[in-house]
Short mmCIF file of C-alpha atoms in Angstrom, two decimals:
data_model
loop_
_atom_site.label_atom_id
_atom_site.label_comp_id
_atom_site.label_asym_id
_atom_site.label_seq_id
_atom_site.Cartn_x
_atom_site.Cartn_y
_atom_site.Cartn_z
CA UNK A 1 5.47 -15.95 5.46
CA UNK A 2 6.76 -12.78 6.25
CA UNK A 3 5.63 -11.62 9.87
CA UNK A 4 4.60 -8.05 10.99
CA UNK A 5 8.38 -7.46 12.86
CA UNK A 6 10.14 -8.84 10.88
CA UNK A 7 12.70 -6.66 9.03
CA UNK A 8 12.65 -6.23 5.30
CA UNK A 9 15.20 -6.55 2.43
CA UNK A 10 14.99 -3.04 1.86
CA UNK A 11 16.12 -1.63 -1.83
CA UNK A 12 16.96 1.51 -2.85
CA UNK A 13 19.18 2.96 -6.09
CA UNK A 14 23.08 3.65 -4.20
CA UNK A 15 24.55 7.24 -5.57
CA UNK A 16 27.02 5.35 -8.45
CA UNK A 17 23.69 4.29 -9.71
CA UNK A 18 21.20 7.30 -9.39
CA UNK A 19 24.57 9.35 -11.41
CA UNK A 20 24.26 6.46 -13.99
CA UNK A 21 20.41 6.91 -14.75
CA UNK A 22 20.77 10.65 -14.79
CA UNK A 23 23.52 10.81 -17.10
CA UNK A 24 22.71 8.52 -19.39
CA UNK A 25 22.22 10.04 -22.89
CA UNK A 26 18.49 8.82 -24.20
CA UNK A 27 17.04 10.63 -27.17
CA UNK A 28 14.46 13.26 -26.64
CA UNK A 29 12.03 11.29 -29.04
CA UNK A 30 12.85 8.20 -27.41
CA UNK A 31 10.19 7.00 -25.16
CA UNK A 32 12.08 5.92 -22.34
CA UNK A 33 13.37 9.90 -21.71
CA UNK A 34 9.41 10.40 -20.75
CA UNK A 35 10.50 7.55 -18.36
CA UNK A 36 13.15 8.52 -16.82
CA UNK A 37 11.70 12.23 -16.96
CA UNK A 38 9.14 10.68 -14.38
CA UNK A 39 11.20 8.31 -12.17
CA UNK A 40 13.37 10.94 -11.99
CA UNK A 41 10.84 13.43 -10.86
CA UNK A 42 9.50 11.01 -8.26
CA UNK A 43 12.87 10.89 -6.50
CA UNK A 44 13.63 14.78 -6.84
CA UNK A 45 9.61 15.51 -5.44
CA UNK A 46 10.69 13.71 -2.37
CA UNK A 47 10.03 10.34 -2.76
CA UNK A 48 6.47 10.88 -4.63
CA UNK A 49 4.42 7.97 -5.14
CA UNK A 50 3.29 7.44 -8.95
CA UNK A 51 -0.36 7.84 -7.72
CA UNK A 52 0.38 11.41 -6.72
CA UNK A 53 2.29 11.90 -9.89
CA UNK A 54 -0.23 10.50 -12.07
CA UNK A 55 -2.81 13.61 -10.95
CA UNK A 56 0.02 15.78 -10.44
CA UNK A 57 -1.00 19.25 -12.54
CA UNK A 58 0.22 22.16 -13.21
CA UNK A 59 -2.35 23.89 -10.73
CA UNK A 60 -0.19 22.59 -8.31
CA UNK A 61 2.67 24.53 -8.55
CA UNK A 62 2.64 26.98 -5.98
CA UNK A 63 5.59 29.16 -6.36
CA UNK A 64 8.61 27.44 -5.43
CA UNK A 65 6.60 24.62 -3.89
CA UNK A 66 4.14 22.04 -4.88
CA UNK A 67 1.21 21.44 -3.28
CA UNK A 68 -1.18 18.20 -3.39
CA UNK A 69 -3.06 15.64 -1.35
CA UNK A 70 -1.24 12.39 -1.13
CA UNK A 71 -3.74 9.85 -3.11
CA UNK A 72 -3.09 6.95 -0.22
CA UNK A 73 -3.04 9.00 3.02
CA UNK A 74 -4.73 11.89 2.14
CA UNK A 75 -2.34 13.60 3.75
CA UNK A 76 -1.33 17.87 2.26
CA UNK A 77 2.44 17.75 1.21
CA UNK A 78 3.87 21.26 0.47
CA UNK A 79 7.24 19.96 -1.55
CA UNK A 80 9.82 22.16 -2.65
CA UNK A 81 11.10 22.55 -6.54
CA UNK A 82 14.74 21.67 -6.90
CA UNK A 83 16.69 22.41 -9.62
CA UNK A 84 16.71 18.72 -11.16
CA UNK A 85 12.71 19.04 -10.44
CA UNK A 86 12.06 21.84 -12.11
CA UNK A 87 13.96 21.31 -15.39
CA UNK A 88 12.35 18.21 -15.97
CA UNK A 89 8.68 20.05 -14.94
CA UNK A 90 10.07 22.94 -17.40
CA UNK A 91 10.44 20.20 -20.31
CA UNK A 92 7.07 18.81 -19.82
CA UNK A 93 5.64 22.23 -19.52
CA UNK A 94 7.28 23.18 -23.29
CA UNK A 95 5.92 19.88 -24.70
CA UNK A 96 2.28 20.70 -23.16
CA UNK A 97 2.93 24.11 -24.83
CA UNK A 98 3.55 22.54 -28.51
CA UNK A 99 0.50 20.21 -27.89
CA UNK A 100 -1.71 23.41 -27.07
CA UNK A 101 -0.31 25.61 -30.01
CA UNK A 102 0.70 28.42 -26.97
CA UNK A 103 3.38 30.54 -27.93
CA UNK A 104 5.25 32.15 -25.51
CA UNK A 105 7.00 34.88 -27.64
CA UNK A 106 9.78 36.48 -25.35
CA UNK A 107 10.91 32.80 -24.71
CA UNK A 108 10.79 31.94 -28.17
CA UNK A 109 12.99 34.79 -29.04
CA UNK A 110 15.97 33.27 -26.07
CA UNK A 111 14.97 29.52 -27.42
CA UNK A 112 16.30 30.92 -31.62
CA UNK A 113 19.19 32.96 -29.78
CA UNK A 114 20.20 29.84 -28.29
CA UNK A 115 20.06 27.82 -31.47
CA UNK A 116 21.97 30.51 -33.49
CA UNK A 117 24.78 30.18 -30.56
CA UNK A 118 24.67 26.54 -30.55
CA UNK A 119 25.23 26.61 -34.69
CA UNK A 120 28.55 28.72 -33.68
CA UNK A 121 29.68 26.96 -31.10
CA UNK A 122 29.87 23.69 -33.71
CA UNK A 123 31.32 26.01 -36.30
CA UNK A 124 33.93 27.11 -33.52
CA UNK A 125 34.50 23.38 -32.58
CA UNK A 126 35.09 22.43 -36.25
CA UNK A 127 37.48 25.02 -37.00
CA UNK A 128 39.32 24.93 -33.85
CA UNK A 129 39.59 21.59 -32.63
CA UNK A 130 38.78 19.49 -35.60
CA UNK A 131 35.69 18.06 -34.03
CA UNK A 132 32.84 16.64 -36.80
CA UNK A 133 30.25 15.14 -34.42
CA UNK A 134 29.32 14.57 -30.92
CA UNK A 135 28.64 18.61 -30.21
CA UNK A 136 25.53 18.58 -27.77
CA UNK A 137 28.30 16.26 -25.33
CA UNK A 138 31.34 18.79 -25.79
CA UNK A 139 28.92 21.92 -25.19
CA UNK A 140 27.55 20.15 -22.18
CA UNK A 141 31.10 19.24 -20.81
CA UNK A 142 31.87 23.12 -21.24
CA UNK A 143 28.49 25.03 -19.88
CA UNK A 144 29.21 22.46 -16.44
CA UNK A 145 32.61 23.71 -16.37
CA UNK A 146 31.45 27.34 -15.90
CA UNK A 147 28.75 26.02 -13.66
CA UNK A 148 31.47 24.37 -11.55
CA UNK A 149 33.88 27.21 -11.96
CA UNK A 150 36.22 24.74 -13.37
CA UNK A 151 39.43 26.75 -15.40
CA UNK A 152 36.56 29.02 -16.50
CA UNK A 153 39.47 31.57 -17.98
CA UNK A 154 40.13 28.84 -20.50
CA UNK A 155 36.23 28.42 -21.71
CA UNK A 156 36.05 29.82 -24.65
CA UNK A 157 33.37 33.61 -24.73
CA UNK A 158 30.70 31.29 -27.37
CA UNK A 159 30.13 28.85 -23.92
CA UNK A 160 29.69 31.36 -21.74
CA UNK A 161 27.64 33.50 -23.82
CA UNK A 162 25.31 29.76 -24.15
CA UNK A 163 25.40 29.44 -20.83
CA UNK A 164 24.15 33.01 -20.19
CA UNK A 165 20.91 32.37 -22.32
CA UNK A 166 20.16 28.64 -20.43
CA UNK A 167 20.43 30.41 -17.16
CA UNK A 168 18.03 33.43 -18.89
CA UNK A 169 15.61 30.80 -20.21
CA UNK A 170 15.66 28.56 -17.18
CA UNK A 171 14.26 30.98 -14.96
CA UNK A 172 12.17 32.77 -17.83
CA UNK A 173 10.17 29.71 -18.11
CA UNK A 174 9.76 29.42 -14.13
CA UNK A 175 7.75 32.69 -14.13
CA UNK A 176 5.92 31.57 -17.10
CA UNK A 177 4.97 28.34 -15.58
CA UNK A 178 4.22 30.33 -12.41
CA UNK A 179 2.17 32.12 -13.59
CA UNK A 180 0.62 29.89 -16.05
CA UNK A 181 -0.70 27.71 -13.70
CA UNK A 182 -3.06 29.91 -11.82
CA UNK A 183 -5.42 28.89 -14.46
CA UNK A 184 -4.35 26.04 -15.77
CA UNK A 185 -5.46 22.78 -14.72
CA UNK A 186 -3.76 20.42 -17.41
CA UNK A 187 -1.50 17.13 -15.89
CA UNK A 188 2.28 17.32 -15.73
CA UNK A 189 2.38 14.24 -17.12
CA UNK A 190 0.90 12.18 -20.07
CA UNK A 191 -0.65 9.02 -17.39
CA UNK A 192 -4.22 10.34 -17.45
CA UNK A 193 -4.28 13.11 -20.08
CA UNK A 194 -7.11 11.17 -22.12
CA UNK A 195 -9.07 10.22 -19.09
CA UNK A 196 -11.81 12.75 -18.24
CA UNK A 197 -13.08 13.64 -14.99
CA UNK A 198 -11.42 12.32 -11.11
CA UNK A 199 -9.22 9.25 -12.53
CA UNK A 200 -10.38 5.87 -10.71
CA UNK A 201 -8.39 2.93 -8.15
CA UNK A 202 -8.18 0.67 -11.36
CA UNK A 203 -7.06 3.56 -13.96
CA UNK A 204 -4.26 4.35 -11.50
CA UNK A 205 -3.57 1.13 -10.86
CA UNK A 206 -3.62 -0.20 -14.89
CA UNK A 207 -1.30 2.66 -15.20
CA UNK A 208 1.29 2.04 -12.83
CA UNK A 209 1.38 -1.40 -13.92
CA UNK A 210 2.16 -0.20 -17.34
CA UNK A 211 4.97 2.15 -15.93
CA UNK A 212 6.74 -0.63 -13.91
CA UNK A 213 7.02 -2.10 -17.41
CA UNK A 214 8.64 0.85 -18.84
CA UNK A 215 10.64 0.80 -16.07
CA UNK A 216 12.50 -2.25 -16.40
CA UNK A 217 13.31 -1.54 -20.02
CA UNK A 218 14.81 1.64 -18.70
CA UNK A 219 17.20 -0.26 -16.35
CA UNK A 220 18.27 -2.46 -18.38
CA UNK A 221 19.00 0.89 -21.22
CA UNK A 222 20.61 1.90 -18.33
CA UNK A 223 22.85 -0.28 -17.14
CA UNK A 224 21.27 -0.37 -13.45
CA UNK A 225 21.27 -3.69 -11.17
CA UNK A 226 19.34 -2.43 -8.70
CA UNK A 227 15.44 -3.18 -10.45
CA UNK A 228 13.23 -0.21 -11.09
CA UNK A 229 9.89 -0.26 -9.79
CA UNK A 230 7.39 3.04 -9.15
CA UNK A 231 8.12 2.38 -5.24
CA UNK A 232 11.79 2.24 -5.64
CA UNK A 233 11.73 6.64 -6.16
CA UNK A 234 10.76 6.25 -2.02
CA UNK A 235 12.89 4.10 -0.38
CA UNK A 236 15.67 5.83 -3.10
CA UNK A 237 15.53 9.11 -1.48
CA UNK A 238 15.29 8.09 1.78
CA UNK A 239 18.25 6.09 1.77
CA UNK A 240 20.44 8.97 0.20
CA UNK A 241 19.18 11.36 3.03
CA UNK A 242 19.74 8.81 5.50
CA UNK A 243 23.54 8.30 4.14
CA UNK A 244 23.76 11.86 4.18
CA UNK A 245 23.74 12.20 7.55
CA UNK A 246 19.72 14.06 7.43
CA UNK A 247 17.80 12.56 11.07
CA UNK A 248 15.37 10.67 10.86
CA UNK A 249 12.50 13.00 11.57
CA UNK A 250 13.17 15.50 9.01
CA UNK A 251 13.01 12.00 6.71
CA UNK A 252 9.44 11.30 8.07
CA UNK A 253 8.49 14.15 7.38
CA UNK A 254 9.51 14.50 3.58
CA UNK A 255 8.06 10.79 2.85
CA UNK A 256 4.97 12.52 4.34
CA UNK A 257 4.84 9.73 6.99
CA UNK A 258 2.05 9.73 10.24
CA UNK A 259 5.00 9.11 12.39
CA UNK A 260 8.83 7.73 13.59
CA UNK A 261 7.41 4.46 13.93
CA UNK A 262 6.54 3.85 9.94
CA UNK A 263 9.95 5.62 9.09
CA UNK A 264 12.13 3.21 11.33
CA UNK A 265 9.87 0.21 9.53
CA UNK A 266 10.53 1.95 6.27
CA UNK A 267 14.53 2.30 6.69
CA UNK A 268 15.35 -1.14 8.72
CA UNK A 269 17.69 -2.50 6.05
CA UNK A 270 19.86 0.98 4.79
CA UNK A 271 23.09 1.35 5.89
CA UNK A 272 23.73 3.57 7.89
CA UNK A 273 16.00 20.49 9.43
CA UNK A 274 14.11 21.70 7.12
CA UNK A 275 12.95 19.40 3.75
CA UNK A 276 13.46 22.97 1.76
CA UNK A 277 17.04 22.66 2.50
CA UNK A 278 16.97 18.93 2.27
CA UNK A 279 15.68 18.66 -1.33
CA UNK A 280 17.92 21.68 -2.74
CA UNK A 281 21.50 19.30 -0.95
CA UNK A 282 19.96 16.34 -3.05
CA UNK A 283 19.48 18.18 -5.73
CA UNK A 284 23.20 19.69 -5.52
CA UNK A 285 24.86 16.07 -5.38
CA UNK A 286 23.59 15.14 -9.00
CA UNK A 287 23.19 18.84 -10.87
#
């Protein structure tokens, strides 16, 4: 019997563990990155349930922000984009594209230039350091040590001139997306693209049971103790703001909470502003 008071075992993913899942190298075909793509998303959307991310469309991108109407509460959440957030809604966004047949020609042009650069940087790596495999890993390991200024005099002109074109594309396809979804009213995700008009309880519900499935294989592909369940993405980023020193009001009000009381509930168990500024520091601690 558990009794109202009483406090709660409360679990949440620590940093070490969080850095594991994100850096973890699954396949693009595989079908645990659409996983992760979403768990991941939950935690970087503040904490989103997977009933808001189920219906979560591209018609809600507002900007920088996205807006929506929490599917428990009913509560309006204005969330802000971080950078983790938006590559993954940028991926999902280029996959919708392919599905659609929409071409997008002055990113397609930056996508081949990025390609041809890519083919020379593995030429370069062969012929300079003697390296046969393993390029996407080496390339990645250089284009974050111009992004962390890290002996960037020693990075060789083929990174930097890769790195150039992500940054170019990365905030290409923001304005595209931007723009794009004024009119479009397609989901983010694949949970209810076959289901036609307002998804039920019992669809959501059948599909989040199906995700907490996918979810365990994707710890255990990952390495993680900690077990991954659609709820953890909540108490996960509120426990990492809470460690990072963020009050607990500006906390409440980033879970989308009615008030202190629920938060204090929420966090009994964790060790021990503005949610703009809060997402874009979480963001920062894993990009």
């Amino acid at each position: 019997i558990v009794f109202k008071n009483q406090k709660k075992n409360v679990v949440a993913l620590t940093e070490k563990e969080l850095s594991k899942l994100l850096n973890k190298h699954i396949p693009e075909t595989h079908p645990l990155n659409n996983t992760r793509n979403k768990f991941v998303c939950q935690i970087f959307l503040q904490g989103m349930r997977v009933s808001d991310l189920q219906q979560l469309k591209f018609s809600n991108i507002k900007g920088e922000y996205i807006e929506y109407t929490m599917f428990k509460t009913k509560k309006y959440m204005k969330v802000f984009i971080s950078e983790i957030a938006w590559k993954i809604i940028i991926y999902q966004f280029k996959q919708h594209c392919i599905q659609e047949n929409i071409t997008l020609t002055n990113i397609e042009v930056l996508e081949k230039d990025l390609t041809n650069k890519k083919k020379e940087a593995e030429i370069f790596l062969q012929n300079e350091y003697s390296i046969q495999s393993g390029y996407d890993t080496v390339i990645s390991n250089k284009l974050n040590d111009i992004k962390n200024e890290n002996n960037i005099e020693d990075v060789e002109p083929i990174f930097k001139e890769i790195y150039d074109i992500n940054i170019q594309l990365f905030y290409s396809y923001k304005w595209v997306i931007k723009k794009y979804t004024q009119t479009d009213d397609a989901y983010i995700f694949d949970f209810l693209q076959n289901i036609q008009g307002k998804p039920q309880y019992n669809t959501i519900m059948s599909k989040t049971v199906n995700y907490n499935l996918q979810l365990k294989n994707l710890q255990t592909y990952c390495g993680i103790d900690t077990p991954l369940k659609s709820h953890l993405s909540r108490s996960s980023y509120a426990s990492l703001l809470l460690n990072s020193n963020i009050d607990v009001y500006a906390i409440s009000n980033a879970l989308g909470h009615s008030g202190l009381a629920i938060t204090e509930r929420y966090l009994n168990g964790f060790n021990t502003t503005q949610t703009k500024e809060i997402n874009i520091a979480l963001s920062e601690m894993f990009s």
